[in-house]
Short mmCIF file of C-alpha atoms and ligand atoms in Angstrom, two decimals:
data_model
loop_
_atom_site.label_atom_id
_atom_site.label_comp_id
_atom_site.label_asym_id
_atom_site.label_seq_id
_atom_site.Cartn_x
_atom_site.Cartn_y
_atom_site.Cartn_z
CA ASN C 1 -10.99 -21.69 0.93
CA ASP C 2 -12.55 -21.27 -2.48
CA GLU C 3 -15.85 -22.75 -1.36
CA GLN C 4 -18.52 -20.64 -3.05
CA PRO C 5 -20.66 -18.59 -0.60
CA CYS C 6 -24.37 -19.22 -1.24
CA ARG C 7 -25.62 -15.65 -0.88
CA LEU C 8 -25.53 -13.84 -4.22
CA THR C 9 -24.14 -10.60 -2.75
CA ALA C 10 -21.36 -12.55 -1.00
CA ARG C 11 -20.48 -14.32 -4.24
CA MET C 12 -20.36 -10.97 -6.01
CA CYS C 13 -17.91 -9.66 -3.38
CA TYR C 14 -15.47 -12.54 -3.92
CA HIS C 15 -15.87 -12.09 -7.67
CA LEU C 16 -14.99 -8.40 -7.30
CA LEU C 17 -12.03 -9.35 -5.09
CA SER C 18 -10.56 -11.66 -7.72
CA LYS C 19 -11.08 -9.01 -10.40
CA THR C 20 -9.40 -6.20 -8.46
CA SER C 21 -6.37 -7.96 -6.99
CA ARG C 22 -5.17 -10.87 -9.05
CA SER C 23 -2.58 -12.57 -6.86
CA PHE C 24 -3.65 -11.08 -3.53
CA SER C 25 -7.30 -12.25 -3.47
CA ALA C 26 -6.20 -15.83 -2.75
CA VAL C 27 -4.21 -14.62 0.27
CA ILE C 28 -7.28 -12.76 1.59
CA GLN C 29 -9.52 -15.79 1.03
CA ALA C 30 -7.06 -17.90 3.05
CA LEU C 31 -7.64 -15.76 6.17
CA ASP C 32 -9.11 -17.67 9.11
CA GLY C 33 -12.61 -17.34 10.55
CA GLU C 34 -14.55 -14.09 10.46
CA LEU C 35 -11.47 -12.19 9.18
CA ARG C 36 -11.80 -13.57 5.64
CA HIS C 37 -15.13 -11.82 5.02
CA ALA C 38 -14.29 -8.71 7.08
CA VAL C 39 -11.03 -8.16 5.18
CA CYS C 40 -12.69 -8.94 1.83
CA ILE C 41 -15.26 -6.18 2.45
CA PHE C 42 -12.57 -3.83 3.84
CA TYR C 43 -10.37 -4.41 0.77
CA LEU C 44 -13.26 -3.76 -1.66
CA THR C 45 -14.34 -0.63 0.21
CA LEU C 46 -10.78 0.74 0.05
CA ARG C 47 -10.52 -0.19 -3.62
CA ALA C 48 -13.73 1.76 -4.28
CA LEU C 49 -12.43 4.82 -2.40
CA ASP C 50 -9.05 4.56 -4.20
CA THR C 51 -10.86 4.35 -7.56
CA VAL C 52 -12.65 7.63 -6.85
CA GLU C 53 -9.36 9.29 -5.81
CA ASP C 54 -7.59 8.03 -8.96
CA ASP C 55 -10.33 9.01 -11.43
CA MET C 56 -8.99 12.14 -13.13
CA THR C 57 -12.28 12.58 -15.07
CA ILE C 58 -14.13 13.51 -11.83
CA PRO C 59 -13.86 17.31 -11.32
CA ILE C 60 -12.27 18.31 -8.01
CA ASP C 61 -15.38 20.07 -6.68
CA VAL C 62 -17.36 16.85 -7.21
CA LYS C 63 -14.57 14.54 -6.01
CA MET C 64 -13.94 16.42 -2.75
CA PRO C 65 -17.33 15.67 -1.12
CA MET C 66 -17.35 12.19 -2.70
CA LEU C 67 -14.20 11.39 -0.74
CA THR C 68 -15.13 13.04 2.56
CA ASN C 69 -18.67 11.55 2.53
CA PHE C 70 -17.71 8.12 1.17
CA TYR C 71 -17.94 6.36 4.56
CA GLN C 72 -21.65 7.27 4.75
CA HIS C 73 -22.37 5.18 1.61
CA LEU C 74 -21.51 2.05 3.64
CA HIS C 75 -24.85 2.59 5.38
CA GLU C 76 -26.86 3.46 2.27
CA PRO C 77 -28.35 0.22 0.82
CA GLY C 78 -28.18 0.30 -2.98
CA TRP C 79 -25.65 3.15 -3.22
CA LYS C 80 -23.42 2.96 -6.32
CA TYR C 81 -21.45 5.20 -8.67
CA THR C 82 -21.65 4.41 -12.40
CA ASP C 83 -19.76 7.35 -13.97
CA SER C 84 -16.21 6.17 -13.31
CA SER C 85 -13.86 5.32 -16.19
CA GLU C 86 -11.20 3.66 -14.02
CA LYS C 87 -10.09 0.05 -14.45
CA ASP C 88 -11.64 -1.04 -11.11
CA SER C 89 -14.87 0.93 -11.58
CA ILE C 90 -16.80 -2.34 -11.37
CA VAL C 91 -16.44 -2.12 -7.57
CA LEU C 92 -18.26 1.24 -7.60
CA GLU C 93 -20.94 -0.09 -9.99
CA GLN C 94 -21.49 -3.21 -7.88
CA PHE C 95 -21.12 -1.41 -4.55
CA PRO C 96 -24.65 -2.40 -3.39
CA SER C 97 -23.28 -5.93 -2.89
CA VAL C 98 -20.47 -4.55 -0.71
CA VAL C 99 -22.96 -2.46 1.32
CA GLU C 100 -25.21 -5.50 1.84
CA GLU C 101 -22.32 -7.67 3.03
CA PHE C 102 -20.87 -4.84 5.12
CA GLY C 103 -24.19 -4.64 6.99
CA ARG C 104 -23.94 -8.35 7.88
CA LEU C 105 -20.49 -7.98 9.52
CA ASP C 106 -20.15 -7.91 13.32
CA VAL C 107 -20.55 -4.27 14.40
CA LEU C 108 -16.95 -4.27 15.72
CA TYR C 109 -15.67 -4.79 12.16
CA GLN C 110 -18.13 -2.25 10.77
CA GLU C 111 -16.83 0.40 13.19
CA VAL C 112 -13.20 -0.16 12.15
CA ILE C 113 -14.00 -0.03 8.42
CA THR C 114 -16.18 3.07 8.82
CA TYR C 115 -13.49 4.83 10.88
CA VAL C 116 -10.74 4.16 8.32
CA CYS C 117 -12.92 5.25 5.39
CA LYS C 118 -13.87 8.49 7.13
CA GLU C 119 -10.27 9.36 8.04
CA MET C 120 -8.90 8.25 4.65
CA GLY C 121 -11.54 10.13 2.62
CA GLN C 122 -10.85 13.34 4.53
CA GLY C 123 -7.09 12.86 4.18
CA MET C 124 -7.32 12.20 0.43
CA ALA C 125 -9.55 15.25 -0.05
CA GLY C 126 -6.94 17.41 1.68
CA PHE C 127 -4.29 16.33 -0.85
CA LEU C 128 -6.41 16.74 -4.00
CA GLN C 129 -5.07 20.20 -4.95
CA CYS C 130 -1.58 20.32 -3.47
CA LYS C 131 1.37 18.19 -4.50
CA VAL C 132 3.45 16.52 -1.81
CA GLY C 133 5.92 19.15 -0.50
CA THR C 134 7.86 18.26 2.64
CA ILE C 135 8.98 14.80 3.75
CA LYS C 136 6.53 15.27 6.63
CA GLU C 137 3.70 15.75 4.10
CA TRP C 138 4.91 12.63 2.27
CA ASP C 139 4.52 10.66 5.50
CA GLU C 140 1.10 12.28 6.07
CA TYR C 141 -0.15 11.39 2.57
CA CYS C 142 1.13 7.80 2.93
CA HIS C 143 -0.50 7.61 6.37
CA PHE C 144 -3.87 8.54 4.88
CA VAL C 145 -3.77 6.15 1.92
CA ALA C 146 -1.88 3.21 3.46
CA GLY C 147 -0.91 3.74 7.12
CA LEU C 148 -4.59 3.88 8.09
CA VAL C 149 -5.07 0.54 6.30
CA GLY C 150 -2.46 -1.03 8.58
CA ILE C 151 -4.09 0.52 11.65
CA GLY C 152 -7.53 -0.70 10.54
CA LEU C 153 -6.33 -4.21 9.68
CA SER C 154 -4.54 -4.49 13.04
CA ARG C 155 -7.76 -3.57 14.84
CA LEU C 156 -9.66 -6.18 12.81
CA PHE C 157 -7.03 -8.82 13.74
CA THR C 158 -7.42 -8.02 17.46
CA ALA C 159 -11.24 -7.77 17.21
CA SER C 160 -11.32 -11.29 15.73
CA SER C 161 -9.34 -12.50 18.79
CA LEU C 162 -6.86 -14.18 16.42
CA GLU C 163 -4.14 -11.72 17.49
CA THR C 164 -3.25 -10.09 20.83
CA ARG C 165 -4.33 -6.62 21.96
CA VAL C 166 -0.89 -5.09 21.34
CA VAL C 167 -1.24 -5.78 17.59
CA GLY C 168 -4.34 -3.59 17.44
CA GLU C 169 -3.04 -0.94 19.84
CA ASP C 170 0.47 -0.26 18.51
CA THR C 171 -0.66 2.09 15.72
CA ALA C 172 2.90 3.37 15.06
CA LEU C 173 4.08 -0.06 13.92
CA ALA C 174 0.90 -0.71 11.92
CA ASN C 175 1.34 2.68 10.26
CA SER C 176 4.91 1.75 9.26
CA LEU C 177 3.71 -1.29 7.32
CA GLY C 178 1.54 0.99 5.23
CA LEU C 179 4.23 3.63 4.74
CA PHE C 180 6.72 0.99 3.59
CA LEU C 181 4.28 -0.34 0.95
CA GLN C 182 3.07 3.06 -0.25
CA LYS C 183 6.51 4.69 -0.41
CA THR C 184 7.71 1.72 -2.46
CA ASN C 185 4.71 2.06 -4.81
CA ILE C 186 5.39 5.80 -5.22
CA ILE C 187 9.11 5.27 -5.89
CA ARG C 188 8.37 2.51 -8.43
CA ASP C 189 5.58 4.41 -10.22
CA TYR C 190 7.64 7.56 -11.06
CA LEU C 191 7.16 7.31 -14.84
CA GLU C 192 3.48 6.27 -14.80
CA ASP C 193 2.58 9.07 -12.37
CA THR C 194 4.58 11.84 -14.05
CA ASP C 195 3.09 10.82 -17.44
CA ASP C 196 -0.35 11.22 -15.81
CA GLY C 197 0.70 14.63 -14.49
CA ARG C 198 0.67 13.35 -10.90
CA GLU C 199 3.55 14.03 -8.49
CA PHE C 200 3.98 11.93 -5.34
CA TRP C 201 7.74 12.27 -4.90
CA PRO C 202 8.22 14.89 -2.12
CA ARG C 203 9.44 18.29 -3.42
CA GLU C 204 11.71 18.64 -0.33
CA ILE C 205 13.83 15.79 -1.73
CA TRP C 206 13.61 16.06 -5.54
CA SER C 207 14.15 19.87 -5.57
CA LYS C 208 17.73 19.25 -4.35
CA TYR C 209 18.43 17.45 -7.67
CA ALA C 210 16.26 19.16 -10.30
CA GLY C 211 14.09 22.19 -11.06
CA ALA C 212 11.10 20.00 -11.93
CA LEU C 213 10.26 16.36 -11.13
CA SER C 214 9.78 15.48 -14.82
CA GLU C 215 13.42 16.46 -15.58
CA PHE C 216 14.66 13.05 -14.43
CA LYS C 217 13.21 11.58 -17.65
CA ARG C 218 15.97 13.39 -19.58
CA ALA C 219 19.20 11.44 -20.18
CA ASP C 220 21.35 14.40 -19.09
CA LYS C 221 19.56 14.44 -15.72
CA ARG C 222 19.95 10.69 -15.12
CA GLU C 223 22.79 11.02 -12.58
CA LYS C 224 20.83 13.49 -10.45
CA GLY C 225 17.76 11.31 -10.83
CA LEU C 226 19.59 8.34 -9.36
CA GLU C 227 20.76 10.38 -6.37
CA CYS C 228 17.15 11.49 -5.76
CA LEU C 229 15.88 7.92 -6.21
CA ASN C 230 18.47 6.56 -3.76
CA GLU C 231 17.51 9.13 -1.12
CA LEU C 232 13.85 8.08 -1.42
CA VAL C 233 14.72 4.36 -1.19
CA THR C 234 16.84 5.13 1.87
CA ASN C 235 13.92 7.01 3.43
CA ALA C 236 11.63 4.00 2.83
CA LEU C 237 14.20 1.60 4.34
CA ARG C 238 13.82 3.45 7.66
CA HIS C 239 10.50 1.62 8.15
CA VAL C 240 12.01 -1.88 7.92
CA PRO C 241 12.81 -2.28 11.65
CA ASP C 242 9.17 -1.48 12.56
CA VAL C 243 7.90 -3.91 9.88
CA LEU C 244 10.02 -6.75 11.28
CA VAL C 245 8.92 -6.09 14.86
CA TYR C 246 5.25 -5.99 13.78
CA LEU C 247 5.49 -9.28 11.87
CA SER C 248 7.32 -10.95 14.79
CA ARG C 249 4.29 -10.28 17.01
CA LEU C 250 1.81 -12.15 14.79
CA ARG C 251 0.69 -15.61 15.95
CA ASN C 252 -1.94 -16.64 13.40
CA GLN C 253 -0.42 -18.24 10.29
CA SER C 254 -3.04 -16.93 7.84
CA ILE C 255 -2.64 -13.38 9.19
CA PHE C 256 1.16 -13.67 9.07
CA ASN C 257 1.06 -14.71 5.38
CA PHE C 258 -1.43 -11.91 4.59
CA CYS C 259 0.83 -9.26 6.18
CA ALA C 260 4.25 -10.65 5.21
CA ILE C 261 3.68 -11.21 1.49
CA PRO C 262 3.16 -7.55 0.48
CA GLN C 263 6.13 -6.53 2.69
CA VAL C 264 8.59 -8.93 1.06
CA MET C 265 7.28 -7.90 -2.39
CA ALA C 266 7.95 -4.29 -1.45
CA MET C 267 11.49 -5.06 -0.20
CA ALA C 268 12.25 -6.92 -3.44
CA THR C 269 10.83 -4.02 -5.47
CA LEU C 270 12.88 -1.47 -3.50
CA GLU C 271 16.05 -3.46 -4.17
CA ARG C 272 15.20 -3.58 -7.91
CA CYS C 273 14.61 0.18 -7.93
CA TYR C 274 17.74 1.14 -5.98
CA SER C 275 20.24 2.96 -8.23
CA ASN C 276 18.31 1.61 -11.25
CA PRO C 277 17.95 4.10 -14.16
CA ALA C 278 15.14 1.92 -15.55
CA VAL C 279 12.86 3.59 -12.97
CA PHE C 280 12.90 6.67 -15.26
CA THR C 281 12.17 4.79 -18.49
CA ARG C 282 9.71 2.01 -17.54
CA VAL C 283 7.84 0.59 -14.53
CA VAL C 284 10.28 -1.63 -12.65
CA LYS C 285 8.41 -4.76 -11.53
CA ILE C 286 9.78 -7.94 -9.99
CA ARG C 287 9.38 -10.92 -12.37
CA LYS C 288 6.27 -13.10 -11.89
CA GLY C 289 8.40 -16.13 -11.03
CA GLU C 290 10.26 -14.23 -8.30
CA ALA C 291 6.97 -12.88 -6.92
CA VAL C 292 5.54 -16.40 -6.70
CA ARG C 293 8.75 -17.60 -5.01
CA LEU C 294 8.45 -14.82 -2.43
CA MET C 295 4.75 -15.60 -1.81
CA VAL C 296 5.40 -19.28 -1.09
CA ASP C 297 8.52 -18.58 1.02
CA ALA C 298 7.18 -15.73 3.18
CA THR C 299 5.50 -17.96 5.79
CA SER C 300 7.77 -17.75 8.85
CA MET C 301 9.74 -15.08 10.70
CA ASP C 302 12.99 -16.90 9.88
CA ALA C 303 12.09 -16.82 6.18
CA ILE C 304 11.19 -13.12 6.40
CA ASN C 305 14.48 -12.31 8.13
CA ALA C 306 16.39 -14.24 5.45
CA ILE C 307 14.52 -12.48 2.63
CA PHE C 308 15.08 -9.00 4.10
CA ASP C 309 18.76 -9.88 4.73
CA LYS C 310 19.16 -10.98 1.12
CA PHE C 311 17.79 -7.75 -0.33
CA ALA C 312 19.53 -5.51 2.22
CA ARG C 313 22.83 -7.16 1.27
CA LEU C 314 22.11 -6.71 -2.46
CA ILE C 315 21.46 -2.98 -1.91
CA ASP C 316 24.53 -2.62 0.34
CA LEU C 317 26.72 -4.11 -2.41
CA ARG C 318 25.52 -1.48 -4.90
CA VAL C 319 25.77 1.72 -2.85
CA PRO C 320 27.66 4.19 -5.10
CA ILE C 321 30.69 5.61 -3.22
CA ARG C 322 29.81 9.25 -3.95
CA ASP C 323 26.03 8.89 -3.50
CA PRO C 324 24.86 11.66 -1.07
CA SER C 325 22.74 9.14 0.93
CA ALA C 326 25.41 6.39 0.92
CA ALA C 327 26.24 6.58 4.64
CA GLU C 328 22.61 6.30 5.79
CA THR C 329 21.83 3.59 3.23
CA ARG C 330 24.69 1.45 4.50
CA VAL C 331 23.73 2.01 8.15
CA LEU C 332 20.12 0.96 7.43
CA CYS C 333 21.19 -2.11 5.45
CA GLY C 334 23.65 -2.98 8.17
CA ALA C 335 20.91 -2.68 10.82
CA VAL C 336 18.78 -5.23 8.95
CA LEU C 337 21.73 -7.63 8.73
CA GLN C 338 22.83 -7.15 12.36
CA ARG C 339 19.42 -8.24 13.65
CA THR C 340 19.87 -11.97 13.00
C1 LIG G 1 -2.23 1.12 -1.01
C2 LIG G 1 -2.15 -0.20 -0.26
C3 LIG G 1 -0.68 -0.58 -0.06
C4 LIG G 1 -2.83 -0.07 1.09
C5 LIG G 1 -2.88 -1.29 -1.14
N1 LIG G 1 -2.87 -2.66 -0.55
C6 LIG G 1 -2.00 -3.58 -1.05
O1 LIG G 1 -1.09 -3.26 -1.83
C7 LIG G 1 -2.16 -5.02 -0.61
C8 LIG G 1 -1.46 -5.97 -1.53
C9 LIG G 1 -2.13 -5.92 -2.88
O2 LIG G 1 -3.24 -5.45 -3.03
N2 LIG G 1 -1.41 -6.38 -3.86
C10 LIG G 1 -1.93 -6.27 -5.19
C11 LIG G 1 -1.08 -5.20 -5.83
C12 LIG G 1 -1.60 -4.86 -7.13
O3 LIG G 1 -2.84 -4.72 -7.16
O4 LIG G 1 -0.80 -4.74 -8.00
C13 LIG G 1 -1.81 -7.57 -5.91
O5 LIG G 1 -2.71 -7.86 -6.70
O6 LIG G 1 -0.81 -8.28 -5.64
O7 LIG G 1 -1.69 -5.22 0.70
C14 LIG G 1 -2.11 -4.28 1.66
C15 LIG G 1 -1.82 -4.78 3.05
C16 LIG G 1 -1.83 -6.14 3.32
C17 LIG G 1 -1.46 -6.61 4.60
C18 LIG G 1 -1.08 -5.73 5.60
C19 LIG G 1 -1.07 -4.33 5.34
C20 LIG G 1 -0.67 -3.40 6.33
C21 LIG G 1 -0.65 -2.04 6.05
C22 LIG G 1 -1.04 -1.57 4.79
C23 LIG G 1 -1.43 -2.45 3.80
C24 LIG G 1 -1.44 -3.84 4.06
C25 LIG G 1 -3.55 -3.83 1.48
C26 LIG G 1 -4.55 -4.26 2.34
C27 LIG G 1 -5.85 -3.78 2.16
CL1 LIG G 1 -7.08 -4.31 3.24
C28 LIG G 1 -6.17 -2.91 1.11
C29 LIG G 1 -5.16 -2.52 0.22
C30 LIG G 1 -3.87 -2.99 0.39
#
């Protein structure tokens, strides 16, 4: 579906999409019917909001209202923000195109996108000062930045009539898809975030292994770092059963691909991170070739089950005997394997 839209603002939106998510923009453009444009606009809007949240040059007292009021800009023709230094700031500079195309969406889609932006902006604002403390707060933060995306997407799928009502109504399962992706991103990005002075690993977990989160960068704290890392991976694996049930309910092939691809990437990333000291010295990414292989394979529930089985088995084989989370890790991996 790379036919070029004729309207200039629509063309700008697809240009912005390809600039902000290299491999994923093609998956969005492959979505059927009205969903392609609705998800394109939703993705760009979320990217704009995320860019504001990530921009450390915006003072907190300016950023707070920017986040909580962001959803209102969707109804302000011409609104843009040109003072961002982030890598995706082009979306904020070209936001008038997003606003114009947003206004042309069916009002059902507009309501979903507005709702998610309002809730997400308020949630992000609440976490600006404080670092993530309890595991409950970790789930709350991930709900705001990613769980809400799953809930919004699910409502778009149902609104388009390409998926059943239960997909849009079962918010707990939709939330789990987001938590699985975001927890994996947070686990993987330890070094990048700590170097930026940002802490997303929950204190309730890391404080059992160190006095400060940055200590895991030291070689003499590597053992404790791995135990902390493995507890976080085990926590993320708890969402896998919900993810598999959610994906099994999807009936539209383009929607299935769109939802399944990030989930299998996350499972592969989790497996690479598990018990891997490289997490503390560089950003652990799956190789491009493996990512492409996963993208082309993740097109049926059988394939998804096989992929999750493969990575669950690889983790299970590497569970250190004395690791504090070993028992739960093996139970969760076993649960994934038993399902088939
Ligand atoms: C933080 C995040 C996980 C929500 C970001 N997020 C995703 O990660 C993208 C994937 C992506 O953007 N990959 C990028 C990664 C990168 O930029 O490095 C790529 O180029 O491959 O997928 C998610 C996404 C897709 C499908 C179903 C989802 C259900 C719940 C939550 C998120 C869901 C996403 C869907 C929408 Cl509409 C908006 C954002 C996202």
